[in-house]
Amino acid sequence: MISAEEFLRRHPADPTAVDDARHAADAGAAAGIAGMPDDDGMRAVGADGRGDDGHRRYGRSRRSRRSPRSAPRSTSRSSWAAREADDPSDADACREAALRLLDAAPRSSGTLREKLSDRGYNAEVVEDVIARLRQVQLIDDEAYARAAVRYCAGRLMGGRGALTELSRRGVERNLAQMVVAQAESEGVFEDAAWELGRRYAAKTEGMEPDRRRRRFWSAGGRKGHNPDTLRRVAQELL
């Protein structure tokens, strides 16, 4: 993977923008996905849209749900993303926008495409920029998907929950299914289900057996685990 600095050297744009995008690739790779909430700092949710505590999540933080009246407009560097493209056909500006998005967090090409399109850039310009970023390995959807699956497993999510999360992150469906299937074959989600079961066994110790199983089944369902797996774990641990 080359650095954003090398990418910009090979494809020069506005010199004043070089410093802003200098560490785009390195910052994204260093941050990774494991340990990060997700692309935009949003909370990961289960297959039914609920978080770990059972409350429904809509993928946005409390701050982002504030009304416009209570959320003063920011003029900081982070506010650049809210601005529309001055010239929808400006490939250099589109590339700079893409690099800044990658600087903020790792992203799939699907998410990047959506965000650049939302800025108003022409579809052809966006596709050209994404294709070039793939060529220089600043975007790698398969690596991104695998990292996202590891993140989901760390949150004790199941295969169905991981597939939902990958879709929400803009990973193409066929790729998402392939990566999730491979993780499934390696026992990644099976291990996550057993760990979830051990935690609920400890958490619900002393409760009536039916109540313990109901709480575990509810949590496992929210996280998108296979019912057969949940049944085996419940029989063994609860």
PDB file of C-alpha atoms in Angstrom:
ATOM      1  CA  MET A   1       0.000   0.000   0.000  1.00  0.00           C
ATOM      2  CA  ILE A   2       1.439   3.389  -0.978  1.00  0.00           C
ATOM      3  CA  SER A   3       1.021   6.478   1.126  1.00  0.00           C
ATOM      4  CA  ALA A   4      -1.390   9.272   0.332  1.00  0.00           C
ATOM      5  CA  GLU A   5       1.659  11.503  -0.098  1.00  0.00           C
ATOM      6  CA  GLU A   6       3.004   9.257  -2.842  1.00  0.00           C
ATOM      7  CA  PHE A   7      -0.458   9.081  -4.437  1.00  0.00           C
ATOM      8  CA  LEU A   8      -0.685  12.862  -4.550  1.00  0.00           C
ATOM      9  CA  ARG A   9       2.864  13.136  -5.873  1.00  0.00           C
ATOM     10  CA  ARG A  10       1.969  10.897  -8.779  1.00  0.00           C
ATOM     11  CA  HIS A  11      -1.345  12.669  -9.335  1.00  0.00           C
ATOM     12  CA  PRO A  12      -0.753  16.295  -8.351  1.00  0.00           C
ATOM     13  CA  ALA A  13      -3.674  18.424  -7.339  1.00  0.00           C
ATOM     14  CA  ASP A  14      -3.955  21.757  -5.579  1.00  0.00           C
ATOM     15  CA  PRO A  15      -0.665  22.131  -3.607  1.00  0.00           C
ATOM     16  CA  THR A  16      -2.440  23.749  -0.675  1.00  0.00           C
ATOM     17  CA  ALA A  17      -4.474  20.565  -0.169  1.00  0.00           C
ATOM     18  CA  VAL A  18      -1.523  18.177  -0.052  1.00  0.00           C
ATOM     19  CA  ASP A  19      -0.793  18.679   3.647  1.00  0.00           C
ATOM     20  CA  ASP A  20      -4.418  18.046   4.576  1.00  0.00           C
ATOM     21  CA  ALA A  21      -4.417  14.638   2.868  1.00  0.00           C
ATOM     22  CA  ARG A  22      -0.794  13.644   3.576  1.00  0.00           C
ATOM     23  CA  HIS A  23      -1.577  10.910   6.080  1.00  0.00           C
ATOM     24  CA  ALA A  24      -4.841   9.603   4.634  1.00  0.00           C
ATOM     25  CA  ALA A  25      -3.872   5.986   4.111  1.00  0.00           C
ATOM     26  CA  ASP A  26      -1.619   5.621   7.147  1.00  0.00           C
ATOM     27  CA  ALA A  27      -4.187   7.083   9.521  1.00  0.00           C
ATOM     28  CA  GLY A  28      -6.928   4.804   8.225  1.00  0.00           C
ATOM     29  CA  ALA A  29      -4.755   1.703   8.405  1.00  0.00           C
ATOM     30  CA  ALA A  30      -3.484   2.531  11.892  1.00  0.00           C
ATOM     31  CA  ALA A  31      -6.953   3.133  13.258  1.00  0.00           C
ATOM     32  CA  GLY A  32      -8.305  -0.080  11.729  1.00  0.00           C
ATOM     33  CA  ILE A  33     -11.820  -1.216  12.303  1.00  0.00           C
ATOM     34  CA  ALA A  34     -11.372  -3.433  15.328  1.00  0.00           C
ATOM     35  CA  GLY A  35     -11.901  -1.221  18.331  1.00  0.00           C
ATOM     36  CA  MET A  36     -13.650   1.486  16.297  1.00  0.00           C
ATOM     37  CA  PRO A  37     -17.417   1.953  16.456  1.00  0.00           C
ATOM     38  CA  ASP A  38     -17.605   2.107  12.661  1.00  0.00           C
ATOM     39  CA  ASP A  39     -17.184   4.407   9.662  1.00  0.00           C
ATOM     40  CA  ASP A  40     -18.757   7.504  11.197  1.00  0.00           C
ATOM     41  CA  GLY A  41     -18.494   6.752  14.894  1.00  0.00           C
ATOM     42  CA  MET A  42     -21.934   5.181  14.876  1.00  0.00           C
ATOM     43  CA  ARG A  43     -22.809   2.403  17.321  1.00  0.00           C
ATOM     44  CA  ALA A  44     -22.888  -1.118  15.889  1.00  0.00           C
ATOM     45  CA  VAL A  45     -26.287  -2.771  16.154  1.00  0.00           C
ATOM     46  CA  GLY A  46     -27.590  -6.289  16.005  1.00  0.00           C
ATOM     47  CA  ALA A  47     -29.557  -7.903  13.210  1.00  0.00           C
ATOM     48  CA  ASP A  48     -32.807  -6.433  14.533  1.00  0.00           C
ATOM     49  CA  GLY A  49     -31.446  -2.914  14.927  1.00  0.00           C
ATOM     50  CA  ARG A  50     -30.922  -3.188  18.687  1.00  0.00           C
ATOM     51  CA  GLY A  51     -27.765  -2.576  20.667  1.00  0.00           C
ATOM     52  CA  ASP A  52     -26.153  -4.738  23.329  1.00  0.00           C
ATOM     53  CA  ASP A  53     -28.517  -3.471  25.999  1.00  0.00           C
ATOM     54  CA  GLY A  54     -31.631  -4.406  24.028  1.00  0.00           C
ATOM     55  CA  HIS A  55     -32.614  -0.846  23.168  1.00  0.00           C
ATOM     56  CA  ARG A  56     -33.258  -0.022  19.546  1.00  0.00           C
ATOM     57  CA  ARG A  57     -30.474   1.847  17.782  1.00  0.00           C
ATOM     58  CA  TYR A  58     -30.752   3.760  14.560  1.00  0.00           C
ATOM     59  CA  GLY A  59     -27.043   4.012  13.855  1.00  0.00           C
ATOM     60  CA  ARG A  60     -26.642   7.597  15.041  1.00  0.00           C
ATOM     61  CA  SER A  61     -25.231   9.111  18.169  1.00  0.00           C
ATOM     62  CA  ARG A  62     -27.248  11.370  20.411  1.00  0.00           C
ATOM     63  CA  ARG A  63     -25.324  14.355  19.120  1.00  0.00           C
ATOM     64  CA  SER A  64     -26.369  13.669  15.537  1.00  0.00           C
ATOM     65  CA  ARG A  65     -30.047  13.517  16.593  1.00  0.00           C
ATOM     66  CA  ARG A  66     -30.053  17.043  17.987  1.00  0.00           C
ATOM     67  CA  SER A  67     -32.357  19.479  16.294  1.00  0.00           C
ATOM     68  CA  PRO A  68     -30.780  22.061  13.972  1.00  0.00           C
ATOM     69  CA  ARG A  69     -31.668  24.768  16.475  1.00  0.00           C
ATOM     70  CA  SER A  70     -29.660  23.158  19.274  1.00  0.00           C
ATOM     71  CA  ALA A  71     -26.696  22.193  17.070  1.00  0.00           C
ATOM     72  CA  PRO A  72     -24.656  25.275  16.103  1.00  0.00           C
ATOM     73  CA  ARG A  73     -23.052  25.127  12.696  1.00  0.00           C
ATOM     74  CA  SER A  74     -19.394  24.266  12.855  1.00  0.00           C
ATOM     75  CA  THR A  75     -16.758  26.098  10.854  1.00  0.00           C
ATOM     76  CA  SER A  76     -13.923  23.703  11.788  1.00  0.00           C
ATOM     77  CA  ARG A  77     -12.061  21.433   9.408  1.00  0.00           C
ATOM     78  CA  SER A  78     -14.581  18.647  10.086  1.00  0.00           C
ATOM     79  CA  SER A  79     -17.349  20.751   8.533  1.00  0.00           C
ATOM     80  CA  TRP A  80     -15.819  20.359   5.064  1.00  0.00           C
ATOM     81  CA  ALA A  81     -17.892  17.202   4.568  1.00  0.00           C
ATOM     82  CA  ALA A  82     -21.160  19.121   4.705  1.00  0.00           C
ATOM     83  CA  ARG A  83     -20.212  21.322   1.741  1.00  0.00           C
ATOM     84  CA  GLU A  84     -21.361  20.426  -1.730  1.00  0.00           C
ATOM     85  CA  ALA A  85     -18.952  20.221  -4.627  1.00  0.00           C
ATOM     86  CA  ASP A  86     -18.257  23.576  -6.295  1.00  0.00           C
ATOM     87  CA  ASP A  87     -17.703  21.744  -9.590  1.00  0.00           C
ATOM     88  CA  PRO A  88     -19.329  18.286  -9.851  1.00  0.00           C
ATOM     89  CA  SER A  89     -16.890  17.324 -12.628  1.00  0.00           C
ATOM     90  CA  ASP A  90     -13.715  18.370 -10.747  1.00  0.00           C
ATOM     91  CA  ALA A  91     -11.800  15.091 -10.410  1.00  0.00           C
ATOM     92  CA  ASP A  92      -9.034  16.659  -8.314  1.00  0.00           C
ATOM     93  CA  ALA A  93     -11.500  18.011  -5.761  1.00  0.00           C
ATOM     94  CA  CYS A  94     -13.329  14.696  -5.705  1.00  0.00           C
ATOM     95  CA  ARG A  95     -10.056  12.889  -5.051  1.00  0.00           C
ATOM     96  CA  GLU A  96      -9.206  15.276  -2.217  1.00  0.00           C
ATOM     97  CA  ALA A  97     -12.642  14.698  -0.692  1.00  0.00           C
ATOM     98  CA  ALA A  98     -12.136  10.937  -0.921  1.00  0.00           C
ATOM     99  CA  LEU A  99      -8.738  11.132   0.761  1.00  0.00           C
ATOM    100  CA  ARG A 100     -10.120  13.212   3.600  1.00  0.00           C
ATOM    101  CA  LEU A 101     -12.919  10.716   4.122  1.00  0.00           C
ATOM    102  CA  LEU A 102     -10.365   7.905   4.269  1.00  0.00           C
ATOM    103  CA  ASP A 103      -8.270   9.992   6.636  1.00  0.00           C
ATOM    104  CA  ALA A 104     -11.229  10.211   9.022  1.00  0.00           C
ATOM    105  CA  ALA A 105     -11.926   6.439   9.054  1.00  0.00           C
ATOM    106  CA  PRO A 106     -11.529   3.271   6.991  1.00  0.00           C
ATOM    107  CA  ARG A 107     -14.375   2.932   4.495  1.00  0.00           C
ATOM    108  CA  SER A 108     -15.663   0.535   1.890  1.00  0.00           C
ATOM    109  CA  SER A 109     -15.912   1.670  -1.705  1.00  0.00           C
ATOM    110  CA  GLY A 110     -19.699   1.552  -1.361  1.00  0.00           C
ATOM    111  CA  THR A 111     -19.728   3.997   1.536  1.00  0.00           C
ATOM    112  CA  LEU A 112     -17.167   6.224  -0.170  1.00  0.00           C
ATOM    113  CA  ARG A 113     -19.223   6.238  -3.373  1.00  0.00           C
ATOM    114  CA  GLU A 114     -22.348   7.221  -1.460  1.00  0.00           C
ATOM    115  CA  LYS A 115     -20.662  10.046   0.408  1.00  0.00           C
ATOM    116  CA  LEU A 116     -18.971  11.496  -2.658  1.00  0.00           C
ATOM    117  CA  SER A 117     -22.237  11.323  -4.573  1.00  0.00           C
ATOM    118  CA  ASP A 118     -23.947  13.098  -1.679  1.00  0.00           C
ATOM    119  CA  ARG A 119     -21.426  15.939  -2.110  1.00  0.00           C
ATOM    120  CA  GLY A 120     -22.726  16.331  -5.659  1.00  0.00           C
ATOM    121  CA  TYR A 121     -19.858  14.854  -7.683  1.00  0.00           C
ATOM    122  CA  ASN A 122     -20.747  13.271 -11.020  1.00  0.00           C
ATOM    123  CA  ALA A 123     -21.116   9.499 -10.991  1.00  0.00           C
ATOM    124  CA  GLU A 124     -18.405   9.038 -13.643  1.00  0.00           C
ATOM    125  CA  VAL A 125     -15.951  11.186 -11.706  1.00  0.00           C
ATOM    126  CA  VAL A 126     -16.677   9.270  -8.507  1.00  0.00           C
ATOM    127  CA  GLU A 127     -16.162   5.907 -10.218  1.00  0.00           C
ATOM    128  CA  ASP A 128     -12.868   7.063 -11.742  1.00  0.00           C
ATOM    129  CA  VAL A 129     -11.590   8.236  -8.359  1.00  0.00           C
ATOM    130  CA  ILE A 130     -12.632   5.018  -6.623  1.00  0.00           C
ATOM    131  CA  ALA A 131     -11.058   2.910  -9.371  1.00  0.00           C
ATOM    132  CA  ARG A 132      -7.776   4.785  -9.018  1.00  0.00           C
ATOM    133  CA  LEU A 133      -7.813   4.465  -5.228  1.00  0.00           C
ATOM    134  CA  ARG A 134      -8.296   0.730  -5.652  1.00  0.00           C
ATOM    135  CA  GLN A 135      -5.335   0.553  -8.021  1.00  0.00           C
ATOM    136  CA  VAL A 136      -3.025   2.179  -5.494  1.00  0.00           C
ATOM    137  CA  GLN A 137      -4.553   0.045  -2.706  1.00  0.00           C
ATOM    138  CA  LEU A 138      -5.959   2.887  -0.673  1.00  0.00           C
ATOM    139  CA  ILE A 139      -9.268   0.992  -0.876  1.00  0.00           C
ATOM    140  CA  ASP A 140      -9.461  -2.774  -0.338  1.00  0.00           C
ATOM    141  CA  ASP A 141     -13.041  -3.909   0.139  1.00  0.00           C
ATOM    142  CA  GLU A 142     -12.161  -7.506   0.989  1.00  0.00           C
ATOM    143  CA  ALA A 143      -9.665  -6.500   3.677  1.00  0.00           C
ATOM    144  CA  TYR A 144     -12.190  -3.986   5.006  1.00  0.00           C
ATOM    145  CA  ALA A 145     -14.924  -6.661   5.135  1.00  0.00           C
ATOM    146  CA  ARG A 146     -12.688  -9.134   6.967  1.00  0.00           C
ATOM    147  CA  ALA A 147     -11.736  -6.498   9.529  1.00  0.00           C
ATOM    148  CA  ALA A 148     -15.401  -5.623  10.000  1.00  0.00           C
ATOM    149  CA  VAL A 149     -16.237  -9.297  10.601  1.00  0.00           C
ATOM    150  CA  ARG A 150     -13.520  -9.485  13.248  1.00  0.00           C
ATOM    151  CA  TYR A 151     -15.046  -6.415  14.869  1.00  0.00           C
ATOM    152  CA  CYS A 152     -18.495  -8.038  14.827  1.00  0.00           C
ATOM    153  CA  ALA A 153     -17.123 -11.242  16.340  1.00  0.00           C
ATOM    154  CA  GLY A 154     -15.487  -9.174  19.050  1.00  0.00           C
ATOM    155  CA  ARG A 155     -18.926  -7.785  19.832  1.00  0.00           C
ATOM    156  CA  LEU A 156     -20.139 -11.418  20.062  1.00  0.00           C
ATOM    157  CA  MET A 157     -22.366 -11.037  17.015  1.00  0.00           C
ATOM    158  CA  GLY A 158     -23.505 -13.954  14.857  1.00  0.00           C
ATOM    159  CA  GLY A 159     -23.315 -14.483  11.108  1.00  0.00           C
ATOM    160  CA  ARG A 160     -26.676 -12.859  10.394  1.00  0.00           C
ATOM    161  CA  GLY A 161     -25.758  -9.860  12.509  1.00  0.00           C
ATOM    162  CA  ALA A 162     -22.366  -9.551  10.808  1.00  0.00           C
ATOM    163  CA  LEU A 163     -23.978  -9.674   7.368  1.00  0.00           C
ATOM    164  CA  THR A 164     -26.368  -6.890   8.371  1.00  0.00           C
ATOM    165  CA  GLU A 165     -23.477  -4.818   9.684  1.00  0.00           C
ATOM    166  CA  LEU A 166     -21.428  -5.282   6.509  1.00  0.00           C
ATOM    167  CA  SER A 167     -24.398  -4.247   4.402  1.00  0.00           C
ATOM    168  CA  ARG A 168     -24.831  -1.134   6.528  1.00  0.00           C
ATOM    169  CA  ARG A 169     -21.166  -0.331   6.006  1.00  0.00           C
ATOM    170  CA  GLY A 170     -21.568  -0.394   2.227  1.00  0.00           C
ATOM    171  CA  VAL A 171     -19.886  -3.739   1.508  1.00  0.00           C
ATOM    172  CA  GLU A 172     -21.173  -5.329  -1.695  1.00  0.00           C
ATOM    173  CA  ARG A 173     -23.529  -8.198  -0.835  1.00  0.00           C
ATOM    174  CA  ASN A 174     -21.723 -11.019  -2.652  1.00  0.00           C
ATOM    175  CA  LEU A 175     -18.438 -10.071  -0.995  1.00  0.00           C
ATOM    176  CA  ALA A 176     -20.128  -9.764   2.403  1.00  0.00           C
ATOM    177  CA  GLN A 177     -21.703 -13.208   2.033  1.00  0.00           C
ATOM    178  CA  MET A 178     -18.371 -14.749   1.039  1.00  0.00           C
ATOM    179  CA  VAL A 179     -16.480 -13.261   3.981  1.00  0.00           C
ATOM    180  CA  VAL A 180     -19.206 -14.147   6.490  1.00  0.00           C
ATOM    181  CA  ALA A 181     -19.440 -17.706   5.126  1.00  0.00           C
ATOM    182  CA  GLN A 182     -15.705 -18.159   5.511  1.00  0.00           C
ATOM    183  CA  ALA A 183     -15.810 -16.873   9.082  1.00  0.00           C
ATOM    184  CA  GLU A 184     -18.730 -19.212   9.755  1.00  0.00           C
ATOM    185  CA  SER A 185     -16.748 -22.196   8.435  1.00  0.00           C
ATOM    186  CA  GLU A 186     -13.864 -21.276  10.726  1.00  0.00           C
ATOM    187  CA  GLY A 187     -16.128 -21.327  13.782  1.00  0.00           C
ATOM    188  CA  VAL A 188     -15.831 -17.601  14.442  1.00  0.00           C
ATOM    189  CA  PHE A 189     -19.506 -17.084  15.211  1.00  0.00           C
ATOM    190  CA  GLU A 190     -19.786 -20.390  17.062  1.00  0.00           C
ATOM    191  CA  ASP A 191     -17.076 -19.195  19.438  1.00  0.00           C
ATOM    192  CA  ALA A 192     -18.860 -15.852  19.799  1.00  0.00           C
ATOM    193  CA  ALA A 193     -22.117 -17.619  20.715  1.00  0.00           C
ATOM    194  CA  TRP A 194     -20.430 -19.717  23.388  1.00  0.00           C
ATOM    195  CA  GLU A 195     -18.728 -16.695  24.865  1.00  0.00           C
ATOM    196  CA  LEU A 196     -22.061 -14.876  24.905  1.00  0.00           C
ATOM    197  CA  GLY A 197     -23.571 -17.894  26.658  1.00  0.00           C
ATOM    198  CA  ARG A 198     -20.845 -17.944  29.307  1.00  0.00           C
ATOM    199  CA  ARG A 199     -21.373 -14.275  30.018  1.00  0.00           C
ATOM    200  CA  TYR A 200     -25.129 -14.670  30.387  1.00  0.00           C
ATOM    201  CA  ALA A 201     -24.676 -17.771  32.516  1.00  0.00           C
ATOM    202  CA  ALA A 202     -22.601 -15.728  34.941  1.00  0.00           C
ATOM    203  CA  LYS A 203     -24.877 -12.702  34.711  1.00  0.00           C
ATOM    204  CA  THR A 204     -28.087 -14.640  35.375  1.00  0.00           C
ATOM    205  CA  GLU A 205     -26.775 -17.044  37.996  1.00  0.00           C
ATOM    206  CA  GLY A 206     -29.442 -17.665  40.650  1.00  0.00           C
ATOM    207  CA  MET A 207     -32.372 -16.858  38.345  1.00  0.00           C
ATOM    208  CA  GLU A 208     -34.996 -19.384  37.313  1.00  0.00           C
ATOM    209  CA  PRO A 209     -33.796 -21.527  34.372  1.00  0.00           C
ATOM    210  CA  ASP A 210     -36.561 -20.393  32.018  1.00  0.00           C
ATOM    211  CA  ARG A 211     -35.807 -16.765  32.696  1.00  0.00           C
ATOM    212  CA  ARG A 212     -32.072 -17.323  32.126  1.00  0.00           C
ATOM    213  CA  ARG A 213     -32.730 -18.987  28.789  1.00  0.00           C
ATOM    214  CA  ARG A 214     -35.142 -16.281  27.691  1.00  0.00           C
ATOM    215  CA  ARG A 215     -32.593 -13.556  28.382  1.00  0.00           C
ATOM    216  CA  PHE A 216     -29.873 -15.448  26.556  1.00  0.00           C
ATOM    217  CA  TRP A 217     -32.093 -16.213  23.576  1.00  0.00           C
ATOM    218  CA  SER A 218     -33.137 -12.577  23.375  1.00  0.00           C
ATOM    219  CA  ALA A 219     -29.540 -11.380  23.379  1.00  0.00           C
ATOM    220  CA  GLY A 220     -28.454 -14.033  20.877  1.00  0.00           C
ATOM    221  CA  GLY A 221     -31.309 -13.176  18.546  1.00  0.00           C
ATOM    222  CA  ARG A 222     -30.492  -9.478  18.638  1.00  0.00           C
ATOM    223  CA  LYS A 223     -26.905 -10.257  17.729  1.00  0.00           C
ATOM    224  CA  GLY A 224     -27.939 -12.407  14.794  1.00  0.00           C
ATOM    225  CA  HIS A 225     -26.864 -15.866  15.953  1.00  0.00           C
ATOM    226  CA  ASN A 226     -28.072 -19.132  14.457  1.00  0.00           C
ATOM    227  CA  PRO A 227     -30.998 -20.544  16.513  1.00  0.00           C
ATOM    228  CA  ASP A 228     -29.516 -24.062  16.465  1.00  0.00           C
ATOM    229  CA  THR A 229     -26.286 -22.744  17.922  1.00  0.00           C
ATOM    230  CA  LEU A 230     -28.162 -20.833  20.601  1.00  0.00           C
ATOM    231  CA  ARG A 231     -30.128 -23.964  21.496  1.00  0.00           C
ATOM    232  CA  ARG A 232     -26.968 -26.015  21.974  1.00  0.00           C
ATOM    233  CA  VAL A 233     -25.313 -23.314  24.071  1.00  0.00           C
ATOM    234  CA  ALA A 234     -28.417 -22.875  26.227  1.00  0.00           C
ATOM    235  CA  GLN A 235     -28.714 -26.612  26.876  1.00  0.00           C
ATOM    236  CA  GLU A 236     -25.101 -26.824  27.946  1.00  0.00           C
ATOM    237  CA  LEU A 237     -24.716 -23.640  29.993  1.00  0.00           C
ATOM    238  CA  LEU A 238     -28.205 -22.678  31.156  1.00  0.00           C
TER     239      LEU A 238
END
